[in-house]
Short mmCIF file of C-alpha atoms in Angstrom, two decimals:
data_model
loop_
_atom_site.label_atom_id
_atom_site.label_comp_id
_atom_site.label_asym_id
_atom_site.label_seq_id
_atom_site.Cartn_x
_atom_site.Cartn_y
_atom_site.Cartn_z
CA MET A 1 164.63 181.72 222.63
CA LEU A 2 163.52 185.29 223.49
CA TYR A 3 165.02 185.35 226.99
CA GLN A 4 168.21 183.67 225.74
CA GLN A 5 168.63 186.43 223.16
CA ILE A 6 168.04 189.16 225.75
CA ALA A 7 170.61 187.60 228.10
CA LYS A 8 173.12 187.23 225.25
CA ASN A 9 172.74 190.84 224.17
CA LYS A 10 173.12 192.09 227.75
CA ARG A 11 176.40 190.17 228.05
CA LYS A 12 177.63 191.74 224.81
CA THR A 13 176.68 195.19 226.08
CA VAL A 14 178.73 194.69 229.25
CA LEU A 15 181.73 193.69 227.14
CA VAL A 16 181.41 196.75 224.90
CA MET A 17 181.14 199.10 227.88
CA ALA A 18 184.16 197.41 229.47
CA GLY A 19 186.00 198.06 226.22
CA PHE A 20 185.08 201.75 226.43
CA VAL A 21 186.48 202.04 229.96
CA PHE A 22 189.63 200.11 229.03
CA LEU A 23 190.19 202.32 225.98
CA ALA A 24 189.80 205.52 228.01
CA GLY A 25 192.30 204.20 230.58
CA LEU A 26 194.69 203.09 227.83
CA ILE A 27 194.74 206.53 226.20
CA GLY A 28 195.15 208.17 229.60
CA ALA A 29 198.10 205.89 230.32
CA ALA A 30 199.57 206.61 226.88
CA ILE A 31 199.39 210.37 227.46
CA GLY A 32 200.88 210.00 230.93
CA TYR A 33 203.76 207.85 229.68
CA ALA A 34 204.52 209.95 226.61
CA PHE A 35 204.16 213.43 228.02
CA MET A 36 204.16 213.32 231.83
CA GLY A 37 206.65 210.60 232.65
CA SER A 38 204.04 208.45 234.43
CA ALA A 39 201.31 206.22 233.02
CA GLN A 40 199.57 206.27 236.42
CA THR A 41 199.24 210.06 236.26
CA GLY A 42 197.56 209.77 232.87
CA ILE A 43 195.10 207.18 234.15
CA ILE A 44 194.18 209.42 237.09
CA ILE A 45 193.55 212.30 234.68
CA ALA A 46 191.37 210.03 232.51
CA VAL A 47 189.31 209.00 235.55
CA VAL A 48 188.80 212.60 236.70
CA VAL A 49 187.85 213.80 233.21
CA GLY A 50 185.49 210.83 232.84
CA ILE A 51 183.68 211.63 236.08
CA VAL A 52 183.28 215.29 235.09
CA TYR A 53 181.98 214.43 231.63
CA MET A 54 179.57 211.85 233.04
CA PHE A 55 178.20 214.34 235.55
CA VAL A 56 177.72 217.05 232.91
CA ILE A 57 176.14 214.83 230.26
CA LEU A 58 173.85 213.00 232.66
CA GLY A 59 172.70 216.36 233.96
CA GLN A 60 171.68 217.60 230.53
CA SER A 61 167.99 217.86 229.91
CA THR A 62 166.08 215.66 227.52
CA ASP A 63 164.87 218.92 226.02
CA VAL A 64 168.33 219.47 224.52
CA VAL A 65 168.17 216.25 222.50
CA MET A 66 164.60 216.97 221.43
CA SER A 67 165.53 220.49 220.39
CA MET A 68 168.42 219.19 218.30
CA ASN A 69 165.94 217.02 216.40
CA ASN A 70 163.28 219.74 216.07
CA ALA A 71 160.80 217.74 218.19
CA GLN A 72 157.74 219.33 219.78
CA GLU A 73 156.15 217.97 222.95
CA ILE A 74 152.47 217.07 222.57
CA THR A 75 149.51 216.38 224.83
CA GLU A 76 147.00 213.55 224.80
CA GLN A 77 144.50 215.74 222.93
CA GLN A 78 146.94 216.55 220.12
CA ALA A 79 147.77 212.93 219.18
CA PRO A 80 145.47 210.60 221.15
CA GLU A 81 146.35 207.37 219.31
CA LEU A 82 150.11 207.80 219.77
CA TRP A 83 149.65 208.92 223.37
CA HIS A 84 147.50 205.92 224.29
CA ILE A 85 149.84 203.45 222.58
CA VAL A 86 152.82 204.85 224.50
CA GLU A 87 150.75 204.79 227.68
CA ASP A 88 149.77 201.14 227.10
CA MET A 89 153.33 200.03 226.36
CA ALA A 90 154.67 201.90 229.40
CA MET A 91 152.07 200.21 231.59
CA VAL A 92 152.90 196.75 230.22
CA GLY A 93 156.61 197.46 230.56
CA LYS A 94 156.09 198.75 234.12
CA VAL A 95 157.90 202.04 233.52
CA PRO A 96 156.68 205.61 234.18
CA MET A 97 154.79 207.27 231.34
CA PRO A 98 157.43 209.06 229.23
CA ARG A 99 156.97 212.47 227.71
CA VAL A 100 155.79 212.30 224.08
CA PHE A 101 157.17 214.37 221.21
CA ILE A 102 156.47 214.62 217.49
CA ILE A 103 158.98 215.49 214.77
CA ASP A 104 157.60 217.10 211.63
CA ASP A 105 159.26 214.85 209.04
CA PRO A 106 157.65 212.66 206.34
CA SER A 107 160.12 209.80 206.86
CA PRO A 108 158.87 207.18 209.38
CA ASN A 109 161.13 206.91 212.40
CA ALA A 110 161.19 207.18 216.21
CA PHE A 111 163.55 207.24 219.17
CA ALA A 112 163.70 207.32 222.98
CA THR A 113 166.02 209.34 225.19
CA GLY A 114 166.54 210.46 228.78
CA PRO A 115 168.92 209.82 231.70
CA ASP A 116 166.62 207.24 233.32
CA PRO A 117 163.05 205.83 233.09
CA GLU A 118 161.73 208.53 235.43
CA HIS A 119 162.91 211.29 233.07
CA ALA A 120 162.48 209.56 229.70
CA ALA A 121 160.83 210.73 226.51
CA VAL A 122 159.87 209.19 223.17
CA ALA A 123 159.64 210.93 219.81
CA ALA A 124 157.86 209.87 216.63
CA THR A 125 157.89 211.49 213.21
CA THR A 126 154.72 212.63 211.45
CA GLY A 127 155.66 210.14 208.75
CA ILE A 128 155.46 207.16 211.07
CA LEU A 129 152.03 208.26 212.29
CA GLN A 130 150.77 208.54 208.73
CA ARG A 131 152.23 205.33 207.27
CA LEU A 132 151.91 202.76 210.05
CA ASN A 133 148.73 201.14 211.28
CA ARG A 134 148.04 200.68 214.99
CA GLU A 135 149.59 197.21 215.20
CA GLU A 136 152.80 198.44 213.57
CA LEU A 137 152.92 201.60 215.68
CA GLU A 138 152.53 199.47 218.80
CA GLY A 139 155.56 197.44 217.72
CA VAL A 140 157.64 200.60 217.26
CA MET A 141 156.57 202.16 220.57
CA ALA A 142 157.16 198.85 222.35
CA HIS A 143 160.68 198.96 220.91
CA GLU A 144 161.24 202.49 222.23
CA VAL A 145 159.72 201.74 225.63
CA SER A 146 162.02 198.71 225.76
CA HIS A 147 164.99 201.04 225.39
CA ILE A 148 163.67 202.87 228.47
CA ARG A 149 162.86 199.68 230.36
CA ASN A 150 166.26 198.10 229.62
CA TYR A 151 168.05 201.33 230.65
CA ASP A 152 169.45 201.56 227.13
CA ILE A 153 168.86 205.30 227.22
CA ARG A 154 171.21 205.64 230.20
CA LEU A 155 173.69 203.25 228.60
CA GLN A 156 173.71 205.37 225.46
CA THR A 157 174.40 208.43 227.61
CA TYR A 158 177.32 206.67 229.32
CA ALA A 159 178.70 205.63 225.92
CA LEU A 160 178.42 209.20 224.66
CA ALA A 161 180.23 210.48 227.75
CA LEU A 162 183.02 207.91 227.45
CA ALA A 163 183.44 208.59 223.73
CA SER A 164 183.67 212.31 224.56
CA VAL A 165 186.30 211.56 227.21
CA ILE A 166 188.35 209.55 224.72
CA SER A 167 188.14 212.32 222.12
CA PHE A 168 189.11 214.93 224.72
CA LEU A 169 192.12 212.90 225.90
CA ALA A 170 193.21 212.22 222.32
CA ASN A 171 192.98 215.92 221.47
CA MET A 172 195.00 216.73 224.56
CA GLY A 173 197.67 214.27 223.47
CA MET A 174 197.69 215.58 219.90
CA ASN A 175 198.06 219.15 221.16
CA ALA A 176 200.97 218.07 223.35
CA MET A 177 202.67 216.52 220.33
CA TRP A 178 201.96 219.61 218.21
CA TRP A 179 203.52 221.92 220.77
CA GLY A 180 206.55 219.71 221.18
CA GLY A 181 205.79 218.15 224.56
CA GLY A 182 207.11 214.76 225.52
CA ARG A 183 209.57 212.76 227.54
CA ARG A 184 212.64 214.28 225.90
CA ASP A 185 214.97 212.57 228.38
CA ASP A 186 213.63 209.14 227.39
CA ARG A 187 213.73 209.92 223.67
CA ASP A 188 217.30 211.17 223.85
CA ASN A 189 218.77 208.69 226.30
CA GLY A 190 216.31 205.82 226.47
CA ASN A 191 216.80 202.30 225.18
CA ALA A 192 214.94 200.63 222.30
CA GLY A 193 212.18 199.37 224.60
CA GLN A 194 211.39 202.88 225.79
CA VAL A 195 211.29 204.16 222.21
CA ILE A 196 208.88 201.39 221.22
CA MET A 197 206.66 202.14 224.21
CA LEU A 198 206.66 205.83 223.26
CA LEU A 199 205.67 205.02 219.68
CA LEU A 200 202.87 202.71 220.89
CA SER A 201 201.62 205.47 223.18
CA VAL A 202 201.46 207.93 220.29
CA LEU A 203 199.68 205.32 218.14
CA ALA A 204 197.07 204.77 220.88
CA ILE A 205 196.44 208.52 221.10
CA ILE A 206 195.93 208.77 217.33
CA LEU A 207 193.75 205.67 216.87
CA GLY A 208 191.80 205.95 220.14
CA PRO A 209 188.92 208.09 218.83
CA LEU A 210 188.44 205.78 215.84
CA ALA A 211 188.23 202.74 218.13
CA ALA A 212 185.79 204.62 220.39
CA SER A 213 183.53 205.41 217.44
CA MET A 214 183.54 201.77 216.36
CA ALA A 215 182.72 200.63 219.91
CA GLN A 216 179.91 203.17 220.22
CA MET A 217 178.36 202.00 216.96
CA ALA A 218 178.73 198.35 217.96
CA LEU A 219 176.94 199.15 221.21
CA SER A 220 174.13 200.87 219.29
CA ARG A 221 173.69 197.86 216.99
CA ASN A 222 173.57 195.52 219.97
CA ARG A 223 170.94 197.68 221.71
CA GLU A 224 168.65 197.51 218.69
CA TYR A 225 168.62 193.70 218.73
CA LEU A 226 167.84 193.71 222.45
CA ALA A 227 165.05 196.29 222.09
CA ASP A 228 163.50 194.27 219.24
CA ALA A 229 163.44 191.17 221.43
CA SER A 230 162.05 193.09 224.39
CA ALA A 231 159.35 194.67 222.22
CA VAL A 232 158.06 191.23 221.34
CA GLU A 233 157.96 190.44 225.05
CA LEU A 234 155.68 193.46 225.57
CA THR A 235 153.35 193.03 222.59
CA ARG A 236 153.48 189.23 222.14
CA ASN A 237 153.22 190.07 218.44
CA PRO A 238 156.46 190.11 216.42
CA GLN A 239 154.58 190.65 213.16
CA GLY A 240 153.66 194.23 214.03
CA LEU A 241 157.30 195.24 214.46
CA ILE A 242 158.34 193.20 211.42
CA ASN A 243 155.87 195.03 209.19
CA ALA A 244 156.90 198.38 210.68
CA LEU A 245 160.59 197.72 210.00
CA ARG A 246 159.81 196.76 206.41
CA LYS A 247 157.95 200.02 205.83
CA ILE A 248 160.69 202.05 207.50
CA SER A 249 163.39 200.34 205.42
CA MET A 250 161.66 201.36 202.18
CA SER A 251 161.28 205.01 203.18
CA GLU A 252 163.28 208.08 202.24
CA PRO A 253 165.97 209.57 204.56
CA MET A 254 164.89 212.03 207.23
CA GLN A 255 165.26 215.73 206.52
CA ASN A 256 165.84 217.20 209.98
CA ALA A 257 167.50 214.50 212.08
CA ASP A 258 170.55 215.48 214.10
CA PRO A 259 173.60 213.39 213.04
CA SER A 260 174.83 212.96 216.63
CA SER A 261 171.42 211.45 217.51
CA ALA A 262 171.35 208.98 214.61
CA SER A 263 172.13 205.96 216.79
CA MET A 264 169.06 206.63 218.97
CA TYR A 265 166.52 206.19 216.18
CA ILE A 266 164.83 202.84 215.56
CA ALA A 267 166.46 202.83 212.10
CA ASN A 268 169.26 204.86 210.59
CA PRO A 269 167.61 208.16 209.62
CA PHE A 270 170.17 208.77 206.87
CA LYS A 271 170.08 205.34 205.16
CA ASP A 272 173.83 205.32 204.56
CA GLY A 273 175.15 202.05 205.92
CA SER A 274 178.84 201.28 205.49
CA TRP A 275 179.91 198.35 203.38
CA THR A 276 182.13 197.15 206.20
CA HIS A 277 179.28 197.50 208.76
CA LEU A 278 181.91 198.64 211.29
CA PHE A 279 180.60 202.19 211.13
CA ASP A 280 176.88 201.41 210.86
CA THR A 281 174.79 202.87 213.65
CA HIS A 282 172.20 200.08 213.27
CA PRO A 283 172.24 196.40 212.33
CA PRO A 284 170.81 195.61 208.88
CA ILE A 285 167.01 195.63 209.02
CA LYS A 286 166.94 192.31 207.16
CA LYS A 287 168.89 190.68 210.00
CA ARG A 288 166.57 192.23 212.57
CA ILE A 289 163.54 190.90 210.72
CA ASP A 290 165.12 187.44 210.42
CA ARG A 291 165.63 187.31 214.20
CA LEU A 292 162.06 188.45 214.84
CA GLU A 293 160.68 185.82 212.46
CA HIS A 294 162.44 183.07 214.42
CA MET A 295 160.89 184.11 217.74
#
């Protein structure tokens, strides 16, 4: 059951990432068709912009994310229990020991980040250290180490880069429309098919960022299920993570979390799930607990 769930979630992740790439190419093609006279030109621009964004974002330091969330790096002497739990989970997961940070916030939560396992870091709030016992904290850290082990942290970085590319391309298209750019010859002399294609291109430019946000959130929800399953593989004890999730679900929102980092946390730090669930950064904790209870 566990390995079947991991395999299923990995397949879903591949589909979501493929959707990201397709969406970026679609918007590039729409801009090229509507404003440059060539869909191929737009796709080439989208590819070049994507490569540049990927290079820049992957090159950013983990320290930037930690700084955005007011996290402070600690040593083994400052928080020995947390340090040793992370060390144990990293050893079991066969990944390098990540850097360890603490966020001064009474709400229990945690996240992992970094471009790859060799440059990864985990962060835990003071609230999670105070409210969870060792078994529960092991479950949470196993979840975060699983994000590192499964390369979720890199996947999240790719998703962020692709979402940024889509937003950039959409803004470029909107600016072109604002300043009156476009294929005037096709609009004036074209047939009905060309007009329809032009309207569809404009629609793709407008709705692209919304679709990218939905895809990014769907990817985040899928990663949480996979990390939960992988955490059980590391600890062989689903009850620890189950109890931790229950405590986290009953806690107050975080005070200092960065909104752009919300999807990285083990649970939504703002506790504001959407009724449609299309814009939720995390799957409902009840569903996560139900899956864990059936392992």
